Amino acid sequence: MKLKMIKKINIGIAGFGTVGQGFFNQINKFHKDVNVLQIAVKNLTKKRKINFKKIKLTSKANELAENPEIHVVVECIGGSKDPAYALVKNALNNKKHVITANKALLAIHGNELIKVAEANNVTINYEAAIAGGVPIVKAVRENLRHNNIVKIYGILNGTCNYILTKMEQEGKNFASALKDAQKLGYAELDPAFDIKGVDAAHKITLLSSLAFNVPIKFSSTYIEGIDKIELDDFSFAKEFGYKIKLLGIAEKKGSFYEQRVHPCLVKEDSEIAKVENELNAVVVIDEMVGKSVFIGPGAGAKPTGAAITADLIDLMRNNISLPLGGSIMETVKLKNLNILDSSFAYYLKIIVKDEVGVMRKITNILARNKISIDQQKQVHSSKKGYASIVIITHNIKEKIAIKAIKEINNMKRINNKVKFIRIEG
Ligand code: HSE
């Protein structure tokens, strides 16, 4: 069979930071059949080491969408607003395929942009937007989504995984681990997006739509970051056989589905617990294959550049997919399950005055709320006269756990608010 290959393709790249440069370098090195016609940069006068030869630089990203010689626009600007939004929309309206690494843009405006793409018979490829170099979009979009996926979850933010690994293994403090991740080019322009869980939430929102054929609904995703995790949480978790990971989780439960991002205690012998540093992992559970696990670098110039390159080569081979696998007009509506109605086992850390009756008061509150204790431990706190109590509970509805935690927080002899981390799996 003869494939309809495009021999030479003209592209424009918008945004020339870590991702844009990673892609450009790979194209230059291995893919002479790709002709970079124009690059949009923020600052035209900035000194750069790269020799752009005949490539036209512009500071107006939208010129790429208007340039009739450009077949494909590669958007590496980032952010859900202009110039990225206007560029992508105009390029699609001008019947150009778009490749983007921009999870924020798609999580916020994906439904609209995909409708524009479908109406213009072009597509949006976004492998680089989720889990960097891990080909999870293609695997779900073109394969696993046909098997009735019931759950998709994983480590979706390289910066957070890097920080958690360094805190756990080297006892590094949060701020210095974050600085290292920034130096390595893993963090978003605004690293609050990483550590507060927003970046992972953008990604799990997109994976949820790919997996469950639902419209993209970022506002339904529950989000909690890693900024409240303390060094002693790692050692307590370890004593009970757990590690701490930031997970993005999308799960179908009957006619409901949930999308959430939060730190989790995961069993230390699970696949996900062994994924360290900037590596990402995605686990897909479906009715036919069962469990599939994908692990690889989730951030950085080369892996992200490689994902964009793979998307481009698909277009050159005329292997063109709908952005969500099926048409955006045929998505189904599932009801969103509020996290308060989900059930979890919990890790509770409570710092209390080391006095008679304190423990009894806590266990009374738990018992009154029908929260059963699975394991517990008490050690001296670093604060003199105080004790740290760690309790692992059995499964309980979140709204009941929150009510009990509020009651404990109202006790007189509590030092800090109760710290809780959900246990996954
Ligand atoms: N800031 C992101 C991360 C980059 O750390 O995973 C890749 O999306």
PDB file of C-alpha atoms in Angstrom, residues 126-144 149 152-153 156 203 207 210 280-284 292-295 307:
ATOM      1  CA  TYR A 126      -1.271  17.908  21.365  1.00  0.00           C
ATOM      2  CA  GLU A 127       0.880  14.947  22.383  1.00  0.00           C
ATOM      3  CA  ALA A 128       3.371  17.332  24.009  1.00  0.00           C
ATOM      4  CA  ALA A 129       0.667  18.838  26.211  1.00  0.00           C
ATOM      5  CA  ILE A 130       0.257  15.755  28.408  1.00  0.00           C
ATOM      6  CA  ALA A 131       3.135  13.869  30.033  1.00  0.00           C
ATOM      7  CA  GLY A 132       5.822  15.312  27.711  1.00  0.00           C
ATOM      8  CA  GLY A 133       7.545  12.525  25.784  1.00  0.00           C
ATOM      9  CA  VAL A 134       5.114   9.780  26.845  1.00  0.00           C
ATOM     10  CA  PRO A 135       2.854   8.976  23.843  1.00  0.00           C
ATOM     11  CA  ILE A 136      -0.291   8.787  25.960  1.00  0.00           C
ATOM     12  CA  VAL A 137      -2.551  10.960  23.800  1.00  0.00           C
ATOM     13  CA  LYS A 138      -2.023   8.741  20.794  1.00  0.00           C
ATOM     14  CA  ALA A 139      -2.368   5.545  22.834  1.00  0.00           C
ATOM     15  CA  VAL A 140      -5.711   6.625  24.297  1.00  0.00           C
ATOM     16  CA  ARG A 141      -7.078   8.492  21.263  1.00  0.00           C
ATOM     17  CA  GLU A 142      -6.316   5.818  18.695  1.00  0.00           C
ATOM     18  CA  ASN A 143      -6.456   2.667  20.752  1.00  0.00           C
ATOM     19  CA  LEU A 144      -7.480   2.318  24.386  1.00  0.00           C
ATOM     20  CA  ILE A 149     -11.839   3.047  29.958  1.00  0.00           C
ATOM     21  CA  ILE A 152      -7.082   6.948  33.982  1.00  0.00           C
ATOM     22  CA  TYR A 153      -4.649   8.395  36.475  1.00  0.00           C
ATOM     23  CA  LEU A 156       1.307  14.337  35.361  1.00  0.00           C
ATOM     24  CA  LYS A 203      -3.744  17.471  31.819  1.00  0.00           C
ATOM     25  CA  LEU A 207      -7.194  12.826  29.497  1.00  0.00           C
ATOM     26  CA  LEU A 210     -10.118  11.520  25.649  1.00  0.00           C
ATOM     27  CA  ASN A 280       5.611  11.020  34.557  1.00  0.00           C
ATOM     28  CA  ALA A 281       3.401   7.931  34.584  1.00  0.00           C
ATOM     29  CA  VAL A 282      -0.089   7.271  33.311  1.00  0.00           C
ATOM     30  CA  VAL A 283      -2.121   4.197  34.234  1.00  0.00           C
ATOM     31  CA  VAL A 284      -5.136   3.307  32.116  1.00  0.00           C
ATOM     32  CA  SER A 292      -1.701  -0.414  30.920  1.00  0.00           C
ATOM     33  CA  VAL A 293       1.136   1.606  32.436  1.00  0.00           C
ATOM     34  CA  PHE A 294       3.094   4.298  30.563  1.00  0.00           C
ATOM     35  CA  ILE A 295       6.207   5.834  32.104  1.00  0.00           C
ATOM     36  CA  ALA A 307       6.273  14.662  21.094  1.00  0.00           C
TER      37      ALA A 307
END
